[in-house]
mmCIF file of C-alpha atoms and ligand atoms in Angstrom:
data_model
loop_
_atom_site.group_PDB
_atom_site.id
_atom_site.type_symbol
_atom_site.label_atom_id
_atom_site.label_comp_id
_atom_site.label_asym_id
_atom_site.label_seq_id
_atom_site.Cartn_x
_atom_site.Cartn_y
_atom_site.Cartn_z
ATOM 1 C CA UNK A 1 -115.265 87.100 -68.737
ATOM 2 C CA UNK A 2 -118.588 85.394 -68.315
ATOM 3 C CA UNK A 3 -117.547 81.773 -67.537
ATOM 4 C CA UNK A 4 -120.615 79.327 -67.093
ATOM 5 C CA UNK A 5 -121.243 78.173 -62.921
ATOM 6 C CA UNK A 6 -121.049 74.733 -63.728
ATOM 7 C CA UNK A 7 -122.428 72.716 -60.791
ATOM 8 C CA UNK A 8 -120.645 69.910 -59.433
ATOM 9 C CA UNK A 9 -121.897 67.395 -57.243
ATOM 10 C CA UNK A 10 -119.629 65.538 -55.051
ATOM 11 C CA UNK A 11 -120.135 62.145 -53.850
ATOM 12 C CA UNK A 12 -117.821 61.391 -50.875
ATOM 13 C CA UNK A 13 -117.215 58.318 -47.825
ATOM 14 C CA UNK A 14 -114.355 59.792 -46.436
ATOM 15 C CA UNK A 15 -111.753 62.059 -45.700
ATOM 16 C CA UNK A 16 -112.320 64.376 -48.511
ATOM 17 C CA UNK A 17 -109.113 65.796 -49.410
ATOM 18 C CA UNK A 18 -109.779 65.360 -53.180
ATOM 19 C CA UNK A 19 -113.117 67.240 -52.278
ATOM 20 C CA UNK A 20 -111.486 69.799 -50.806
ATOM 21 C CA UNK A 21 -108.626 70.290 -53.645
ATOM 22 C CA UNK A 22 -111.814 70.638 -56.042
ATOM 23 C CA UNK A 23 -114.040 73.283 -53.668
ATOM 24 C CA UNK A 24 -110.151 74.883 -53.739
ATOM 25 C CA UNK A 25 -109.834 75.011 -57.180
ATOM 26 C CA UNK A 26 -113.079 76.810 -57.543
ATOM 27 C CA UNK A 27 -112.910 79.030 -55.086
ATOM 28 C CA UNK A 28 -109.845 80.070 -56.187
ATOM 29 C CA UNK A 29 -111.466 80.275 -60.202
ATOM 30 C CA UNK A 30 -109.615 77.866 -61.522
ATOM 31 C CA UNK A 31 -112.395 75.582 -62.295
ATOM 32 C CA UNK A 32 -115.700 77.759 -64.190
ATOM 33 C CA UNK A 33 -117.686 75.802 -61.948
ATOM 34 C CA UNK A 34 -118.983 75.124 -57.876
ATOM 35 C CA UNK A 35 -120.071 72.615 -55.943
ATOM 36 C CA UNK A 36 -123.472 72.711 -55.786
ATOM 37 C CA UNK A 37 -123.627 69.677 -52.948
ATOM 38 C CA UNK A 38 -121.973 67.215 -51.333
ATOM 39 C CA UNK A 39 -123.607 63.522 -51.114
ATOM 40 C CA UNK A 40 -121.894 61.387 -48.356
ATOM 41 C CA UNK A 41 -122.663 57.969 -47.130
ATOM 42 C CA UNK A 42 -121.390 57.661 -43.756
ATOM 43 C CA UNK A 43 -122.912 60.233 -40.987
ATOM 44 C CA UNK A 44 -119.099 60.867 -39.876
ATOM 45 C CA UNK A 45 -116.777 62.009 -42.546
ATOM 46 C CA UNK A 46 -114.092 64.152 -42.756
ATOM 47 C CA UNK A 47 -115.502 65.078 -46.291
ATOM 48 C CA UNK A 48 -118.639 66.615 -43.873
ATOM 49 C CA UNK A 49 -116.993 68.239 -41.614
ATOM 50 C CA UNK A 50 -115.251 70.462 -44.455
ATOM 51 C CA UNK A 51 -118.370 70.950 -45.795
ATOM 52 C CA UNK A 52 -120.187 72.081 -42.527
ATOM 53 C CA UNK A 53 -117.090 74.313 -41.736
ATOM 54 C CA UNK A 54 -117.771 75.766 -45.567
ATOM 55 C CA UNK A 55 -121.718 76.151 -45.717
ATOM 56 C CA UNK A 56 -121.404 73.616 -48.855
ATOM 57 C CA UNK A 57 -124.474 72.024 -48.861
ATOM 58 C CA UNK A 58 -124.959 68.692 -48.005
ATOM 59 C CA UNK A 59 -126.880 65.372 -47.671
ATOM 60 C CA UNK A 60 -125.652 62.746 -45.614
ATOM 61 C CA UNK A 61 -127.716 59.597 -47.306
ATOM 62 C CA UNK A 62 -126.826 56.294 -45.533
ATOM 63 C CA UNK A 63 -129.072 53.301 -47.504
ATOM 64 C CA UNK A 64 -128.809 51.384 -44.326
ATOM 65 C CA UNK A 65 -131.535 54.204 -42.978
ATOM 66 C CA UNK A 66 -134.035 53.234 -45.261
ATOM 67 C CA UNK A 67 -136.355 50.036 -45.580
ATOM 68 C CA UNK A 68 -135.423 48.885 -48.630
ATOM 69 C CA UNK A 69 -132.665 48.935 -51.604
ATOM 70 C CA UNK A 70 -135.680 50.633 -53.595
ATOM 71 C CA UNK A 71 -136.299 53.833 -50.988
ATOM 72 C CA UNK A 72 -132.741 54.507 -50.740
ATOM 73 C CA UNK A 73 -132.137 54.577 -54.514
ATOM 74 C CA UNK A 74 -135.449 56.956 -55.199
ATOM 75 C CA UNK A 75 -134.502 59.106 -52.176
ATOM 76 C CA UNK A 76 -130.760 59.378 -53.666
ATOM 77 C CA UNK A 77 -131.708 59.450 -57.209
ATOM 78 C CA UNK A 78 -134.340 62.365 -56.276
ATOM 79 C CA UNK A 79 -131.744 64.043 -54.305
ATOM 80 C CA UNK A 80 -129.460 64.204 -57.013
ATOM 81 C CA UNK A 81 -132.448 65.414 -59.879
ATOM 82 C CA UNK A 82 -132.877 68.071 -57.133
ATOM 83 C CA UNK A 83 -128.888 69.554 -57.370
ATOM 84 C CA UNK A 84 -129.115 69.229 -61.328
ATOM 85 C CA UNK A 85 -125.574 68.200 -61.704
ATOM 86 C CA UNK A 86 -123.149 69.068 -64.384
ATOM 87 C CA UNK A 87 -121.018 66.758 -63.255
ATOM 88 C CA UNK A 88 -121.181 63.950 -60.579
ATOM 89 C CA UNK A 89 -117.549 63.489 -59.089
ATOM 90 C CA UNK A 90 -116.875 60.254 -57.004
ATOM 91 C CA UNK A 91 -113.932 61.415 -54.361
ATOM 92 C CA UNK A 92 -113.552 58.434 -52.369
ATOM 93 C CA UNK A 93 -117.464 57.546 -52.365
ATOM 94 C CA UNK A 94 -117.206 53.663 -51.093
ATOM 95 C CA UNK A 95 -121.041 52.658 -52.213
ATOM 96 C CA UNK A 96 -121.949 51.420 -55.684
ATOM 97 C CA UNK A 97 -123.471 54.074 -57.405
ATOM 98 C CA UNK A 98 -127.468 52.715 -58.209
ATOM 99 C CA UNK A 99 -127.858 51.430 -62.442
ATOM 100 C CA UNK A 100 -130.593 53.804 -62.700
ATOM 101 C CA UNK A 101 -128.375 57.151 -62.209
ATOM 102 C CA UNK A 102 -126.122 55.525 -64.076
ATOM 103 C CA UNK A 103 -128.180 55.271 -66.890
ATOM 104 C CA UNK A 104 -129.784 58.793 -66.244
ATOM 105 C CA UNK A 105 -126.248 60.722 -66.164
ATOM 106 C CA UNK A 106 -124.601 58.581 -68.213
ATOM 107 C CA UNK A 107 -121.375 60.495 -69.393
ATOM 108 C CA UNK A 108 -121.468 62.763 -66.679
ATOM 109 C CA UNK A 109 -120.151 60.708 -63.649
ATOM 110 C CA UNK A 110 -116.565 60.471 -63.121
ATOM 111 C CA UNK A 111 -114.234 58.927 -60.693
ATOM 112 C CA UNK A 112 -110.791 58.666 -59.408
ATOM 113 C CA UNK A 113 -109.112 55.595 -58.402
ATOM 114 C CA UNK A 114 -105.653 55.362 -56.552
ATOM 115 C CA UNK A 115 -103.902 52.796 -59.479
ATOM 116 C CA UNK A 116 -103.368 52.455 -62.902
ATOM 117 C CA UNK A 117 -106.360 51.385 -63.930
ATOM 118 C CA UNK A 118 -107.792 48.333 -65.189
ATOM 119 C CA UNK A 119 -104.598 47.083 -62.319
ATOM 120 C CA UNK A 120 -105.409 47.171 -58.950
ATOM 121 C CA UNK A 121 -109.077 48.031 -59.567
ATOM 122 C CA UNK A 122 -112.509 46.055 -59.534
ATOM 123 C CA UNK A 123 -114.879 45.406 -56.303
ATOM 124 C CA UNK A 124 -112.910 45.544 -53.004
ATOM 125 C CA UNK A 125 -109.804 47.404 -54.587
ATOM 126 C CA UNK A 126 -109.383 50.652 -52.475
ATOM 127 C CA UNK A 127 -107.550 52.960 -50.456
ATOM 128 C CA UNK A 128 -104.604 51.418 -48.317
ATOM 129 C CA UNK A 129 -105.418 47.647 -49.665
ATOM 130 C CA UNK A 130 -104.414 48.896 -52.959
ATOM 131 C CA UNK A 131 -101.310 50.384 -52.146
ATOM 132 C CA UNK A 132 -100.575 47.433 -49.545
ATOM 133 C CA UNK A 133 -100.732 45.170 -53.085
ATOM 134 C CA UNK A 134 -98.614 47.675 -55.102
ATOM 135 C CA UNK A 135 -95.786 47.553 -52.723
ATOM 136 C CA UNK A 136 -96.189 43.434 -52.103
ATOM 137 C CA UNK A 137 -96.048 42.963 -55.685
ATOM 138 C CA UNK A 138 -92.788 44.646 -56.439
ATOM 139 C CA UNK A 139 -94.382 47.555 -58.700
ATOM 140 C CA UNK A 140 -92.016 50.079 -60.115
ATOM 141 C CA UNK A 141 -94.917 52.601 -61.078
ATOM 142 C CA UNK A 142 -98.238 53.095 -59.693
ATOM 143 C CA UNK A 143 -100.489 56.257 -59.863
ATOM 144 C CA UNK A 144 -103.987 57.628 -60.627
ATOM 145 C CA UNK A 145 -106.675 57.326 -62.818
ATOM 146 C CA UNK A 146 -109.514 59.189 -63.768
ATOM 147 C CA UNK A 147 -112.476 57.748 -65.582
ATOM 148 C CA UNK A 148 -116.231 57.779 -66.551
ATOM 149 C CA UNK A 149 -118.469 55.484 -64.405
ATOM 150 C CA UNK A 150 -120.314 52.619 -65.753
ATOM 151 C CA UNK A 151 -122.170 49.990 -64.120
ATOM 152 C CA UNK A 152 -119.013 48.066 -63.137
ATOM 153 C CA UNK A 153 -116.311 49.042 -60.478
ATOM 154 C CA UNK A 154 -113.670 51.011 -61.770
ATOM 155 C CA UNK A 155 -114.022 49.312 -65.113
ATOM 156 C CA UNK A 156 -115.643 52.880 -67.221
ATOM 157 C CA UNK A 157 -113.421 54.609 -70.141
ATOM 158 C CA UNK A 158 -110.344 55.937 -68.935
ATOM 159 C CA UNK A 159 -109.850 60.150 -69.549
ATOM 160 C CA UNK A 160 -106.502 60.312 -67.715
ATOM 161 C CA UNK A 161 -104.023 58.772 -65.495
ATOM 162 C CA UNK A 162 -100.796 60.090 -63.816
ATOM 163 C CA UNK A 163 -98.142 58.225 -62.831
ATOM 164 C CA UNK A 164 -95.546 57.781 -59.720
ATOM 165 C CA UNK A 165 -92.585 56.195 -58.961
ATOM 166 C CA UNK A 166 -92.824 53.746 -56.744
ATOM 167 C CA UNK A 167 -89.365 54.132 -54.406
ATOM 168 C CA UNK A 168 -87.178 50.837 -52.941
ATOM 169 C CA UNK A 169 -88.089 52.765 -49.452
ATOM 170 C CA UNK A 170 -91.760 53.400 -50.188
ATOM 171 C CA UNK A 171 -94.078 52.435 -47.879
ATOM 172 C CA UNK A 172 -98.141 51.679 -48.361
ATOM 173 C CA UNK A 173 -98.248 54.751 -46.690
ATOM 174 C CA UNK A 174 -95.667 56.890 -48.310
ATOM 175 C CA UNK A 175 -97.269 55.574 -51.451
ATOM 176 C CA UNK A 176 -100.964 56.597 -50.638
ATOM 177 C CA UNK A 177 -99.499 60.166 -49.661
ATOM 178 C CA UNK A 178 -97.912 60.952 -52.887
ATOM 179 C CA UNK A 179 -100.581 59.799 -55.391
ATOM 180 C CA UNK A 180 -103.062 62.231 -53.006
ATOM 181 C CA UNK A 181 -100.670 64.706 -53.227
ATOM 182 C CA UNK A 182 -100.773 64.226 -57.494
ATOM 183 C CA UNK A 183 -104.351 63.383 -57.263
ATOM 184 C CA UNK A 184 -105.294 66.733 -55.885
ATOM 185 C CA UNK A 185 -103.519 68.527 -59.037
ATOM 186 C CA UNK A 186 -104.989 66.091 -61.299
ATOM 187 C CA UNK A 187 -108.659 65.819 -60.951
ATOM 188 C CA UNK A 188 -108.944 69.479 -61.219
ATOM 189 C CA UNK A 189 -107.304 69.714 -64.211
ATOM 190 C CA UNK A 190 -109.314 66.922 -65.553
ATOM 191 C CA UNK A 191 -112.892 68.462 -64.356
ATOM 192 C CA UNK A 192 -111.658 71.442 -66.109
ATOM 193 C CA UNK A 193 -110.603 70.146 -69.284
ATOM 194 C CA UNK A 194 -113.847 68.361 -69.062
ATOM 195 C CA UNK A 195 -116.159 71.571 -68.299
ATOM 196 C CA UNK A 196 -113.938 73.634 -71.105
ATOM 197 C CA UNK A 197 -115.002 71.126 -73.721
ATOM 198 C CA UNK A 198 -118.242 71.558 -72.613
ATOM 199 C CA UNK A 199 -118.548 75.070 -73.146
ATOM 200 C CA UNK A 200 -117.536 74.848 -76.732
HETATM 201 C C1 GRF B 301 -108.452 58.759 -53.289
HETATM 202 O O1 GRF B 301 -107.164 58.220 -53.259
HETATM 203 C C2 GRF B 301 -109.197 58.341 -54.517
HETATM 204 O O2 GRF B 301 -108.368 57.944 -55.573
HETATM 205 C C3 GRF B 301 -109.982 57.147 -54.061
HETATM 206 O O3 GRF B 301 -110.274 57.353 -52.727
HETATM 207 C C4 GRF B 301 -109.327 58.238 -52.156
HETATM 208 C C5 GRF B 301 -110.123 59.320 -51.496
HETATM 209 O O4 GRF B 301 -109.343 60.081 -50.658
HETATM 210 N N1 GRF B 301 -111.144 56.882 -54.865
HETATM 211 P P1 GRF B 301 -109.886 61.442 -50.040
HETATM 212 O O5 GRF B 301 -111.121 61.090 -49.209
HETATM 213 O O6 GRF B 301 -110.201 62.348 -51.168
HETATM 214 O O7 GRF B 301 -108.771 61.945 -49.176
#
């Protein structure tokens, strides 16, 4: 069969396990696709380590190393021209993505946020602070959701959530394991549904 090489580019802050379940997935062929790069913010990351250990290409683009807002934004927008994207998927990435690649890839940028969105999400909502709130507030479900970026945090249309149960003994941490855990069958699935509609 001669399925397209989609290229994926991967923005990433930090650990990188949803990076990893995606370089999985198409190593493995389950996604018609590869990661062309990985874009991370922070000069340590366990997202870069996995990449070093895998030869994935990578550029490690921290806007406080340039002069102004303006440098960082060409130097990241010309980095990502450069890696001519299929898709841009946000795993964890913890910086604002710049209006103007926004605008230039609109439709094509996609995130995943640890709630059910539009709960839970916004500026400041993520990783354990989200769970932390889940748990405080008594929440019987919580889960995942995957969605297009827009200028606005986590606020772009919805193209799938997943849900958990959210267990009497659960614990922030307990919590932030199992959505992972789902999140790492679900954003594959969803790149792929994405990428098969594509090809159509
Ligand atoms: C995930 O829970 C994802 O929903 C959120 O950030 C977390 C990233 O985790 N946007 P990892 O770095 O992929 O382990």
């Amino acid at each position: 069969m001669n399925s397209p090489n989609y290229r994926l580019l991967i923005f990433a802050s930090g650990s990188g396990t949803n990076f990893i379940a995606l370089h999985q997935s198409c190593v493995k062929g389950e996604l018609p696709a590869r990661i062309c790069a990985l874009i991370c913010d922070r000069k340590k990351a366990g997202a870069l380590d996995y990449a070093r250990e895998q030869q994935i290409p990578h550029h490690v683009i921290p806007p406080s190393d340039f002069e102004s807002e303006s440098a960082y934004i060409r130097h990241l927008e010309s980095v990502v021209d450069r890696e001519a994207p299929d898709l841009i998927l946000l795993a964890g990435y913890l910086k604002k993505i710049p209006d103007r690649i926004v605008d230039r890839y609109a439709g094509k940028i996609i995130n995943i946020h640890p709630s059910l969105l539009p709960k839970y999400g916004g500026r400041g909502w993520y990783g354990m602070r989200v769970h932390r709130a889940v748990i405080q507030n008594g929440e019987r479900i919580s889960g995942s959701t995957v969605h297009y970026v827009n200028k606005v945090y986590d606020d772009g249309p919805v193209i799938a959530r997943s849900k958990v149960e959210v267990l009497p003994e659960d614990t922030p941490e307990t919590l932030a394991e199992k959505i992972k855990a789902m999140e790492h069958r679900l954003y594959p699935e969803v790149v792929g549904r994405l990428l098969n509609n594509q090809s159509h």
